[in-house]
Coordinates of C-alpha atoms in Angstrom, one line a residue:
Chain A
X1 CA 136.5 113.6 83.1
X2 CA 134.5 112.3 85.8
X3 CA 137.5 111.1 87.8
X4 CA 138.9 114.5 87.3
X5 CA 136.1 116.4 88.8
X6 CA 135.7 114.2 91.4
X7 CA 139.2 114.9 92.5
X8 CA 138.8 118.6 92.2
X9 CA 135.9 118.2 94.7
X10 CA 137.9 116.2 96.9
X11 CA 140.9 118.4 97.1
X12 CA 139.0 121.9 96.9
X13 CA 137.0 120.3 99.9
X14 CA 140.1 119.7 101.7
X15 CA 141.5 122.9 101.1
X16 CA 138.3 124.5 102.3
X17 CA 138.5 122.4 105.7
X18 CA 141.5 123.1 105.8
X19 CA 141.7 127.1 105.3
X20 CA 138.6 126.9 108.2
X21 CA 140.8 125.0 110.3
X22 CA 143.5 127.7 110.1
X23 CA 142.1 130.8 109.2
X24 CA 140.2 131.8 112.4
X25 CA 143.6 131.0 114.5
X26 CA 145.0 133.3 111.6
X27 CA 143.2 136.1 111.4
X28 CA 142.6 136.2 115.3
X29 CA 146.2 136.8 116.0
X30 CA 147.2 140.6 115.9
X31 CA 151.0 141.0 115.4
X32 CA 151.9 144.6 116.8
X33 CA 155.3 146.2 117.5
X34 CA 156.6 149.2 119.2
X35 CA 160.6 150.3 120.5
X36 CA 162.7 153.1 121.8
X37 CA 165.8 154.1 121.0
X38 CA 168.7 156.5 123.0
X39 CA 171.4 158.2 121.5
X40 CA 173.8 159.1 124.5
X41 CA 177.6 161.0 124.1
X42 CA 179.4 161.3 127.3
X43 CA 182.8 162.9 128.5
X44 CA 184.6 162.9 131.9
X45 CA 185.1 166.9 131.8
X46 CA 187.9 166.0 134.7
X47 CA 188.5 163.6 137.3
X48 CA 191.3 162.9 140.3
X49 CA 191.8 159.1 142.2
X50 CA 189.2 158.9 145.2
X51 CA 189.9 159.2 148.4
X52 CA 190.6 155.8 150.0
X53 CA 191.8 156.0 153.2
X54 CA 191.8 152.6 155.7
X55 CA 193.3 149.8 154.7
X56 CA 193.0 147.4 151.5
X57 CA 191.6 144.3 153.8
X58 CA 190.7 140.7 151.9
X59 CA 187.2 141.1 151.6
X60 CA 185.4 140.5 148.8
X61 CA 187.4 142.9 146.9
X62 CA 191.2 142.5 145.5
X63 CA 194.0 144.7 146.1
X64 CA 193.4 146.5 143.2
X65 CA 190.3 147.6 140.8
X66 CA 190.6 145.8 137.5
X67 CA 189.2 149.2 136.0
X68 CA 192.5 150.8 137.2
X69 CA 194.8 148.2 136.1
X70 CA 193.3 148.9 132.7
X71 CA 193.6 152.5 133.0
X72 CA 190.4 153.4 132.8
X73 CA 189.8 155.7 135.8
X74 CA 189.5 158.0 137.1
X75 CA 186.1 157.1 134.7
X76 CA 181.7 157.7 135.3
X77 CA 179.3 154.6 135.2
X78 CA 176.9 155.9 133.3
X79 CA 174.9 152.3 133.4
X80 CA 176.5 149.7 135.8
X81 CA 174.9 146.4 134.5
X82 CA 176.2 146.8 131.1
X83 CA 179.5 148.5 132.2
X84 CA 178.9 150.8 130.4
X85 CA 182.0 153.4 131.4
X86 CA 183.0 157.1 130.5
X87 CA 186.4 158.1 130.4
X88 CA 187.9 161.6 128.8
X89 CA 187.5 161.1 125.7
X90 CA 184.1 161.8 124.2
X91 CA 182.0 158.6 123.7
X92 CA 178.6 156.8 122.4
X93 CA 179.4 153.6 123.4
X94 CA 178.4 153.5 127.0
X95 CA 174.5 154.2 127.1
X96 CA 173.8 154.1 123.3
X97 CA 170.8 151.6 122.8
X98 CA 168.0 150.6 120.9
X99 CA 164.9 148.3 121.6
X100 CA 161.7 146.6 119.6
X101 CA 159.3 144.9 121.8
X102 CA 156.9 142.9 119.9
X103 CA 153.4 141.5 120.9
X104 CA 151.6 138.9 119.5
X105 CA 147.7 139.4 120.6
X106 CA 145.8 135.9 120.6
X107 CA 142.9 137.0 122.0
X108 CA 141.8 140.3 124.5
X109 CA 143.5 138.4 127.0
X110 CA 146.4 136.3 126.5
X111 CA 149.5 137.6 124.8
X112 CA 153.1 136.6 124.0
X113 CA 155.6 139.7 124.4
X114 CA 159.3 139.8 123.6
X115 CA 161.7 142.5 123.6
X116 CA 165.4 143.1 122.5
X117 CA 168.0 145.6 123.0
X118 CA 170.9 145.9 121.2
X119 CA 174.1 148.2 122.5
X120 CA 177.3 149.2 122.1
X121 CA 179.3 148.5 125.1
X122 CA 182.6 146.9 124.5
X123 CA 181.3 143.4 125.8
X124 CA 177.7 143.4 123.3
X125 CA 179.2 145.3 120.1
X126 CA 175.8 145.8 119.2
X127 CA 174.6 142.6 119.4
X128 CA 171.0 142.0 120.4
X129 CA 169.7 139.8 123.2
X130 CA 166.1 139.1 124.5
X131 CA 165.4 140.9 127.5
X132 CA 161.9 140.0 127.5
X133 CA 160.3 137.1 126.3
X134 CA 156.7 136.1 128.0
X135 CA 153.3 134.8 127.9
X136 CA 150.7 137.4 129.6
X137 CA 147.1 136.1 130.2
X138 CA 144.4 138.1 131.9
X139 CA 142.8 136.3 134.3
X140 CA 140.2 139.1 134.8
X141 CA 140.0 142.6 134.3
X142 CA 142.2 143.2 137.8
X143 CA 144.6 140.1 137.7
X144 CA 147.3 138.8 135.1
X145 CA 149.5 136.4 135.1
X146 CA 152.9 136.5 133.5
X147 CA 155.8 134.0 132.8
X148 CA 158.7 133.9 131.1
X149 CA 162.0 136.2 131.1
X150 CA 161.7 139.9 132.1
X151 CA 163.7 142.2 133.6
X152 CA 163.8 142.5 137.0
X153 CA 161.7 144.9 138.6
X154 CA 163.5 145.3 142.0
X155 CA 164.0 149.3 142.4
X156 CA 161.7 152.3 140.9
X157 CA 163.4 152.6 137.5
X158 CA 165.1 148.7 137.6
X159 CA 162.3 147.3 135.0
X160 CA 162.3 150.4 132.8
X161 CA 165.9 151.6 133.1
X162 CA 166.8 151.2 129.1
X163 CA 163.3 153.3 128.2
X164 CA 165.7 157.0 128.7
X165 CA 161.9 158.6 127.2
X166 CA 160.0 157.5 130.4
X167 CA 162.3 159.4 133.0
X168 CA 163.5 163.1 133.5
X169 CA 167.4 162.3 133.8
X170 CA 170.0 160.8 131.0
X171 CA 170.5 157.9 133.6
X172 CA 168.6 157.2 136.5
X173 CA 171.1 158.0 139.8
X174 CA 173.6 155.4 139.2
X175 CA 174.5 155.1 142.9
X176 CA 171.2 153.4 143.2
X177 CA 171.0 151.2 140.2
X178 CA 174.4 148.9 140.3
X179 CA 173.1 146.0 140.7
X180 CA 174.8 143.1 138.3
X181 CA 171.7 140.8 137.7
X182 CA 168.9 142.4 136.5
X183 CA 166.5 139.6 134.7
X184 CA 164.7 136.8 135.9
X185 CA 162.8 133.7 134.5
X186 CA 159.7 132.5 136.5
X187 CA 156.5 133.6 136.5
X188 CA 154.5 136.7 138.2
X189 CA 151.2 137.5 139.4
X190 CA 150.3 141.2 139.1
X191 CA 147.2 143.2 140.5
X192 CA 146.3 146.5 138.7
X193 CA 142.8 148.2 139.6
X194 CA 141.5 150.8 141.3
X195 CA 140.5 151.4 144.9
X196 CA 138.9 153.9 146.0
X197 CA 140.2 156.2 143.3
X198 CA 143.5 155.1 144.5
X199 CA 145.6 153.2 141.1
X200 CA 146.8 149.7 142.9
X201 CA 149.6 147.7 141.4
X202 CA 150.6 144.5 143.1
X203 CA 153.0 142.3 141.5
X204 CA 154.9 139.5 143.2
X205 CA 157.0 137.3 141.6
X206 CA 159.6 134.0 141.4
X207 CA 162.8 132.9 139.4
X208 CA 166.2 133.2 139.0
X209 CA 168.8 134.0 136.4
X210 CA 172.3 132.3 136.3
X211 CA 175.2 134.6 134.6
X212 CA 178.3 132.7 134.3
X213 CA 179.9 135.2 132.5
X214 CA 179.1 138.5 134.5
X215 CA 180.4 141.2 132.9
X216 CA 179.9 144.4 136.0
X217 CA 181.2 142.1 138.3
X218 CA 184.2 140.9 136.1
X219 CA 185.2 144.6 134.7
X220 CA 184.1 146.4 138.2
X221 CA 185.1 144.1 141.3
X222 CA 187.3 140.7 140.8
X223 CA 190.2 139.8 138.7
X224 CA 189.1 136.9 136.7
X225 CA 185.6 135.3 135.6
X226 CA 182.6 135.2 137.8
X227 CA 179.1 133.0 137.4
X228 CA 176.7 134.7 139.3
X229 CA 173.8 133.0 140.2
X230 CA 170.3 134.3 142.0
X231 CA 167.9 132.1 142.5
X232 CA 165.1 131.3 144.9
X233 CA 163.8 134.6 144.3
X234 CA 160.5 136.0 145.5
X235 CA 159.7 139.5 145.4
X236 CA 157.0 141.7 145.3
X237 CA 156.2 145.3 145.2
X238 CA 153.1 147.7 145.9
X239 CA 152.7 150.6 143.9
X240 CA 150.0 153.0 144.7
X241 CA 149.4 156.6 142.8
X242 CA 146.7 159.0 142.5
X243 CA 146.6 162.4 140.7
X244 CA 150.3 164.2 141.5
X245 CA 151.9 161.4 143.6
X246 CA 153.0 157.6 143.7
X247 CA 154.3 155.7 146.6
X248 CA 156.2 152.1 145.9
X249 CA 157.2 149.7 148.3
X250 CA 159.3 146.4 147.6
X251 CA 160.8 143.4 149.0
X252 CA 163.0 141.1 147.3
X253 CA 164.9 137.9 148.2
X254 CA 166.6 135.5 147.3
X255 CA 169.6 133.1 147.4
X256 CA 173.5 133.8 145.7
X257 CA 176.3 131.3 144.4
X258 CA 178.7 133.4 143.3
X259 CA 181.9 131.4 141.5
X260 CA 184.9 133.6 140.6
X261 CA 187.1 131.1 138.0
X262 CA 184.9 128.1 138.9
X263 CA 185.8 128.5 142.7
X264 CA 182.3 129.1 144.7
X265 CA 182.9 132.5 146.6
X266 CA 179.8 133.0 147.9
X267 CA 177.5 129.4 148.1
X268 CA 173.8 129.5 148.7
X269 CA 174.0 133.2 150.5
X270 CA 171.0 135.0 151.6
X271 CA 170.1 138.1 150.2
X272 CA 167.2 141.0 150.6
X273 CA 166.4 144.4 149.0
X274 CA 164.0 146.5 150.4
X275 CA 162.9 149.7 148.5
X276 CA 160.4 152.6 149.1
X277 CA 160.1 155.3 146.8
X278 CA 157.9 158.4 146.4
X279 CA 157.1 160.2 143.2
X280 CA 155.5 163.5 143.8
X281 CA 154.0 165.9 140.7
X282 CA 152.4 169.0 142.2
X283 CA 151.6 171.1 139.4
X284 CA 154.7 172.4 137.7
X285 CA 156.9 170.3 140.6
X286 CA 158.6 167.1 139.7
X287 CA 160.1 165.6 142.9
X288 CA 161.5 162.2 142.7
X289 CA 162.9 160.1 145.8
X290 CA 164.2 156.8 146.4
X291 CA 165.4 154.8 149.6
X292 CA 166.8 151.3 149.0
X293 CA 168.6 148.6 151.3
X294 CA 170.4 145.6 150.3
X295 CA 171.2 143.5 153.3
X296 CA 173.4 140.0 153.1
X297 CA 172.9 139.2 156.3
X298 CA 175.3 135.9 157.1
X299 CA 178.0 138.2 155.3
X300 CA 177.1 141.1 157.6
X301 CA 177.0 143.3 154.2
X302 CA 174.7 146.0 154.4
X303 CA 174.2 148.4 151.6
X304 CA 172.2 152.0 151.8
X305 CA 171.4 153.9 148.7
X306 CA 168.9 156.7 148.1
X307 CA 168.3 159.6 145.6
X308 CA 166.4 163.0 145.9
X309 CA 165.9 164.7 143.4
X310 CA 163.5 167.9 142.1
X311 CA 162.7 169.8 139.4
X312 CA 160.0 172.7 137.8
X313 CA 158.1 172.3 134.0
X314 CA 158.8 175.2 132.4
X315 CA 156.5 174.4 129.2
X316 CA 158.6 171.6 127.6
X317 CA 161.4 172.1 129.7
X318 CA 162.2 170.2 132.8
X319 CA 165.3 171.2 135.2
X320 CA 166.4 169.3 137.8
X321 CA 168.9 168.7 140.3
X322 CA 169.4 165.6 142.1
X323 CA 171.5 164.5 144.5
X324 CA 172.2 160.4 145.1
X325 CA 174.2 158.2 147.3
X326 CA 175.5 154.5 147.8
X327 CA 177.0 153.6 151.2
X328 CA 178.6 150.1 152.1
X329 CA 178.8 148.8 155.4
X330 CA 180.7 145.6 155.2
X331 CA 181.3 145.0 159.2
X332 CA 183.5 142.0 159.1
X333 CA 185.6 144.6 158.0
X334 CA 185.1 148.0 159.2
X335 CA 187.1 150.3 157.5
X336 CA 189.1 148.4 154.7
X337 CA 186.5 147.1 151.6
X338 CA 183.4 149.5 152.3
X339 CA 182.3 150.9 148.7
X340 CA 180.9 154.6 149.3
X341 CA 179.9 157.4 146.8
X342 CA 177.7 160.5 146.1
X343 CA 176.1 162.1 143.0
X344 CA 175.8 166.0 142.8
X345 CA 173.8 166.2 139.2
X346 CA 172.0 169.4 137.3
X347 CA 170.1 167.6 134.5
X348 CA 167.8 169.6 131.9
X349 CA 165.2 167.6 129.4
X350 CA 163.5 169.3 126.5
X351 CA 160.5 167.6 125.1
X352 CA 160.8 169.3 121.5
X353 CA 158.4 166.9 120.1
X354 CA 156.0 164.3 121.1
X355 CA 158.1 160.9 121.7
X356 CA 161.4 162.6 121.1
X357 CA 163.5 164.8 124.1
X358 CA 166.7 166.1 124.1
X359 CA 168.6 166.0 127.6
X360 CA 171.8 167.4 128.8
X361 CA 173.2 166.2 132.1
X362 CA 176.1 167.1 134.5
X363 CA 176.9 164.6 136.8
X364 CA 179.4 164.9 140.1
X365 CA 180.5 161.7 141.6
X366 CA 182.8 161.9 144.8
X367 CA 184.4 158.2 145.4
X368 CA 185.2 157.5 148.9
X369 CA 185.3 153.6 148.7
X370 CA 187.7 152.6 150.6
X371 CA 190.0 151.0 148.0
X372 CA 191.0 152.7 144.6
X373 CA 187.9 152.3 142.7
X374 CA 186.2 155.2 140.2
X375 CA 188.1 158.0 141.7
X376 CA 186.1 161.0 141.7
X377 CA 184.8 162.2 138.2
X378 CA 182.4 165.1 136.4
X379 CA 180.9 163.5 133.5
X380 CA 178.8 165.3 131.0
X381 CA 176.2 163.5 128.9
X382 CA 173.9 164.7 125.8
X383 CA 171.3 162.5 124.6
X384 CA 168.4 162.0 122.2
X385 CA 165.4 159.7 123.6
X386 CA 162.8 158.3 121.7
X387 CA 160.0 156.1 121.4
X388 CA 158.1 154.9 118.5
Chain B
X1 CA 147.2 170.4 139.2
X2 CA 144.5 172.2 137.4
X3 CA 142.1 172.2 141.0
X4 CA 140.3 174.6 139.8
X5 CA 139.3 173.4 136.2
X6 CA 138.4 170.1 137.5
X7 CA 136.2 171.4 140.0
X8 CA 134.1 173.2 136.6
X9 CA 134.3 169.7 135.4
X10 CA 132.3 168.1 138.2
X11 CA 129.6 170.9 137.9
X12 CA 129.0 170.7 134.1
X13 CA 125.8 169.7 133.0
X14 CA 125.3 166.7 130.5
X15 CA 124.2 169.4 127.9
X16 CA 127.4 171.2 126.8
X17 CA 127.5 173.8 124.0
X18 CA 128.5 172.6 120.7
X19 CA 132.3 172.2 120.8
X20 CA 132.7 171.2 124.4
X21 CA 134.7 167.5 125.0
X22 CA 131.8 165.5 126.0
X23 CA 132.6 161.9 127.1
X24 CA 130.3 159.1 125.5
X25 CA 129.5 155.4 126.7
X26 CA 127.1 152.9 124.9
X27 CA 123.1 153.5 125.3
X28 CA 122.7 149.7 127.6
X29 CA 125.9 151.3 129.8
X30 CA 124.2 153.5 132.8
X31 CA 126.9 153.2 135.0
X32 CA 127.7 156.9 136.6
X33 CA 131.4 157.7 136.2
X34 CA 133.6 161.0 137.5
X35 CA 136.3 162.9 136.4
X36 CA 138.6 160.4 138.0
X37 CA 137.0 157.6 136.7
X38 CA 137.1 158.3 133.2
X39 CA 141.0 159.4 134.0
X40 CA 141.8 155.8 135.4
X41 CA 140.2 154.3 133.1
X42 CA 141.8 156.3 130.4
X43 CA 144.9 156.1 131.9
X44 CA 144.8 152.4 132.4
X45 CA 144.9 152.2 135.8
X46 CA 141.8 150.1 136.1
X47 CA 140.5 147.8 133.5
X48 CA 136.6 148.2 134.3
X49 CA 134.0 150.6 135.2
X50 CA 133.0 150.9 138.6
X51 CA 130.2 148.3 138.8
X52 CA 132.8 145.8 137.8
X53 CA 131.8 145.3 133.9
X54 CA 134.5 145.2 131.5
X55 CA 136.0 149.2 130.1
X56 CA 137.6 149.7 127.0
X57 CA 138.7 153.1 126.0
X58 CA 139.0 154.5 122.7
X59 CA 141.2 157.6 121.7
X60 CA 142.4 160.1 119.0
X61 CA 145.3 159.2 117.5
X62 CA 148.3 162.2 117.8
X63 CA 147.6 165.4 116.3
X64 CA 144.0 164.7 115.6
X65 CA 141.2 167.2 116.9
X66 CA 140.5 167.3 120.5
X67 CA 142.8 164.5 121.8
X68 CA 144.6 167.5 123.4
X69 CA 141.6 169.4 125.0
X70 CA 140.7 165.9 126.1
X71 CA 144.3 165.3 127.6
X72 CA 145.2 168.4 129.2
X73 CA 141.4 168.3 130.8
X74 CA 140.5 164.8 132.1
X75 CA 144.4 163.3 132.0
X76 CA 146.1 166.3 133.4
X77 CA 148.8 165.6 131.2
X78 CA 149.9 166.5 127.7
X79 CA 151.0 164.1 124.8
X80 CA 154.5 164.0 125.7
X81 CA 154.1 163.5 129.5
X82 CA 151.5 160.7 128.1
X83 CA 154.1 159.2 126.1
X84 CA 156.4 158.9 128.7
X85 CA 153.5 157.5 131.0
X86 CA 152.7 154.5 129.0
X87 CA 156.3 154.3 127.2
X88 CA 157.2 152.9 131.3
X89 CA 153.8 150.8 131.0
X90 CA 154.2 149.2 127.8
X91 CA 157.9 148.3 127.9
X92 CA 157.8 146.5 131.1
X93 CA 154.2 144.5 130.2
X94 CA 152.1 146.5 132.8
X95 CA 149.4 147.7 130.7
X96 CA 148.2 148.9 127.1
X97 CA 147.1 151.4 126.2
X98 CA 144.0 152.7 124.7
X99 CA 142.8 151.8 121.1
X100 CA 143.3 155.2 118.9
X101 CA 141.1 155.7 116.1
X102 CA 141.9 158.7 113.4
X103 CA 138.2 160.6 114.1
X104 CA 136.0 161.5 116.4
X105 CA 132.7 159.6 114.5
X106 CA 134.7 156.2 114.0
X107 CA 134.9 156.9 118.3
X108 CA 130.8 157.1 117.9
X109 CA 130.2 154.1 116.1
X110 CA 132.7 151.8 118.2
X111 CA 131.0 153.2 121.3
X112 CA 127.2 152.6 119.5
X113 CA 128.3 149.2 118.8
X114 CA 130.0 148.2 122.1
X115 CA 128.0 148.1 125.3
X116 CA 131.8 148.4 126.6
X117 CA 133.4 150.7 124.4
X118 CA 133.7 154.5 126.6
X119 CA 135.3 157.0 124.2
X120 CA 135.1 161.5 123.3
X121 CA 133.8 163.5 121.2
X122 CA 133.0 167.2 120.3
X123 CA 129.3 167.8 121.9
X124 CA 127.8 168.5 118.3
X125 CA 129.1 165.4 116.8
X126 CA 126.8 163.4 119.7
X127 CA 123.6 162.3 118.2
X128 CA 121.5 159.5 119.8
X129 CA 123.3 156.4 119.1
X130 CA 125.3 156.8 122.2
X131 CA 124.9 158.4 125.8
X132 CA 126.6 161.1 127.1
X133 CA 128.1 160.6 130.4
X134 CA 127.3 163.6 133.0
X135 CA 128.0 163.6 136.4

């Protein structure tokens, strides 16, 4: 009996050490969670081929548009990364998306964060994938650190393109937003105080992220399978706001291998994005602009985008009208491979509840890329946005 | 941009009648804060008060009392513009926002407790456990 009790003593002891051992780490982390969800329908109402004219030259473009060969267009992009492609026949598939971010909370300071989205574009059929997965630690009140994979916050709306519930539009101007790589993995240092009254966000960052399958570029722009690779990146952007407007600056670059069917097409390429936007909220006013750049500069590829765009709050209700374009200026080849586009869009968002809003949107894309590409289309979308 | 209602803001005194939105900090906290410092802060645009010491803001939860007043006054916006706001924030790892508690006296006792703790209440729901912050 002795014995017995002896080994009761032992073993509750253990567990005791044990449980004090574990328990603080335990109970210390907080485990919280919050998403966002979209429900988008889209239709091209009508649509006619785009407007070539010059010549179909070899740049970086073949003879014809995989999209036509399919017999897709002419067809809307309402999100280029994920191809995510409207034809005329009423569809959920192309914007249609759900995410759940996660955070586990160690301490006030350092946190691990990881996000998922699943779709329903043709290429995902709804499966999920990570698009965020990192460590945050605050080294003071004004600077964090971050590291890990996030998306990649090159233009205005690049980082938060999938949250529809943060933004007035279905989609933000697509003419800005095509870009086909749109993560990183590396590491960022981020700034966020105030100065003199003035909010201040600094972030600048490193990475790269390798796509060896890339869907936009395969679907939109080559015949066959392309491996895209960024890497070397640095970036950095400065965001300043204060009452009713918001300025952003940002400069990206970095370096491009590009293999279409295992053959290097583009091999350790320069690249750089500049971006300045300006966000303006003057009582019942909403006026949002954008100016972007995407140079490639040993390719002589220049790219200009911009949006403007402006609407009025009438209680819940926020009309709008935007108007967006994407020019190419590829000057090896002046006339023959340039890609070139505009966006005429009337958009209306009704915030019927907190964390829910309903939006209509009529989009009118005139195509004048020199080859056969989307052909000019008028898409209509509805959609439901929410966050929880 | 309500100019106007901001500008009664910054001429309130710290006694306001009984069911005005008074903002309260701990009794060792004397730091002097404006409108637009209780905004960023509220807003999470800056992580301390201005004499560098660490800020954390407590809120109503949605639907509860005078979250609203409080919104539409020092935030200039309503709860579905602040939705949106942070919905950008929080999804892209750029900041959190404030802790939300269901009533206005769980707000006192967090901020009686926490020399860092800044938080609102209804005036007559102040007592002396905490200070009220006037301008």
């Amino acid at each position: 009996m002795l014995q017995g009790y002896v080994m009761k003593t032992i073993r509750n002891s253990l567990l005791i050490v044990v449980v004090m051992l574990t328990a603080p780490v335990a109970m210390a982390v907080e485990f919280s969670y919050t998403g966002f969800a979209s429900l988008v329908a889209g239709k091209v109402t009508s649509g006619s081929p785009g407007n070539p004219g010059g010549t179909l030259g070899a740049g970086a473009v073949p003879s014809v548009d995989p999209l036509i060969d399919n017999g897709h267009c002419p067809c809307a992009m309402g999100n280029w990364p994920n191809v995510g492609i409207y034809d005329q026949q009423w569809t959920i598939r192309p914007e249609t998306r759900a995410g759940l971010q996660g955070t586990l909370k160690f301490d006030e300071d350092l946190s691990m964060i990881g996000q998922a989205t699943a779709r329903l574009t043709p290429h995902r059929n709804g499966d999920v994938t990570p698009d965020w997965l990192y460590v945050s630690y605050n080294l003071n009140s004004a600077w964090t650190v971050q590291a890990g994979r996030k998306r990649l916050p090159i233009y205005n709306y690049s980082d938060f393109m999938d949250i529809g519930y943060s933004y007035p539009w279905i989609h933000p101007p697509q003419d800005l937003y095509g870009w086909q790589i749109d993560h990183y993995n590396g590491a960022n240092l981020m700034y966020r105080d105030t100065v003199e009254g003035i909010g201040v966000t600094w972030n600048i960052w490193t990475g790269a992220e390798r796509d060896r399958n890339n869907e936009m570029l395969n679907q939109l722009y080559y015949h066959g399978k392309i491996d895209e690779n960024w890497y070397n990146m640095l970036g950095t952007y400065v965001d300043l706001s204060r009452d009713w407007w918001q300025v952003r600056v940002i400069y990206m670059n970095n370096e491009v291998t590009r293999r279409l069917n295992g053959a290097e097409i583009h091999s350790a390429d320069k690249q750089h994005f500049t971006g300045f936007a300006l966000n303006l909220d003057p009582g019942q006013w909403v006026i949002r602009s954008e100016y972007n750049q995407f140079i490639r500069p040993d390719d002589k590829d220049y790219y200009y985008a911009s949006l403007v765009g402006v609407g009025y709050r009438i209680g819940d209700w926020l009309p709008m009208l935007t108007y967006s374009q994407f020019r190419e200026d590829f000057q090896p080849s002046p006339n023959d491979t340039d890609e070139i586009h505009h966006t005429r869009s009337a958009s209306l968002r009704w915030d019927f509840r907190p964390g829910m809003a309903l939006k209509a949107e009529y989009d009118d894309f005139v195509d004048h890329s020199h080859w056969p590409f989307l052909g000019n289309t008028k898409l209509v979308t509805l959609g439901l946005d929410t966050v929880f | 941009m309500k100019f106007l209602s901001l500008c009664l803001l910054l001429s309130l005194s710290p006694i306001a009648s009984a069911d005005e939105i008074v903002v309260i900090a701990n009794k060792a906290n004397t730091v002097a804060l404006t409108v637009e410092d209780v905004r960023n802060i509220f807003l999470g645009k800056t992580r301390s008060f201005p004499n560098g010491s660490p800020a954390i803001p407590i809120e109503l939860k949605e639907g509860k009392g005078i979250r609203s007043k409080f919104n539409d006054k020092y935030l200039l916006k309503n709860d579905s513009q602040l939705r949106a706001y942070w919905a950008q924030l929080v999804f892209t790892g750029k900041a959190t926002p404030p802790k939300q508690v269901a009533s206005e006296e769980e707000i006192r006792l967090l901020v009686a407790r926490n020399p860092n703790v800044i938080g609102y209440i209804t005036a007559d729901q102040a007592d002396d456990s905490v200070r009220i912050i006037g301008n």
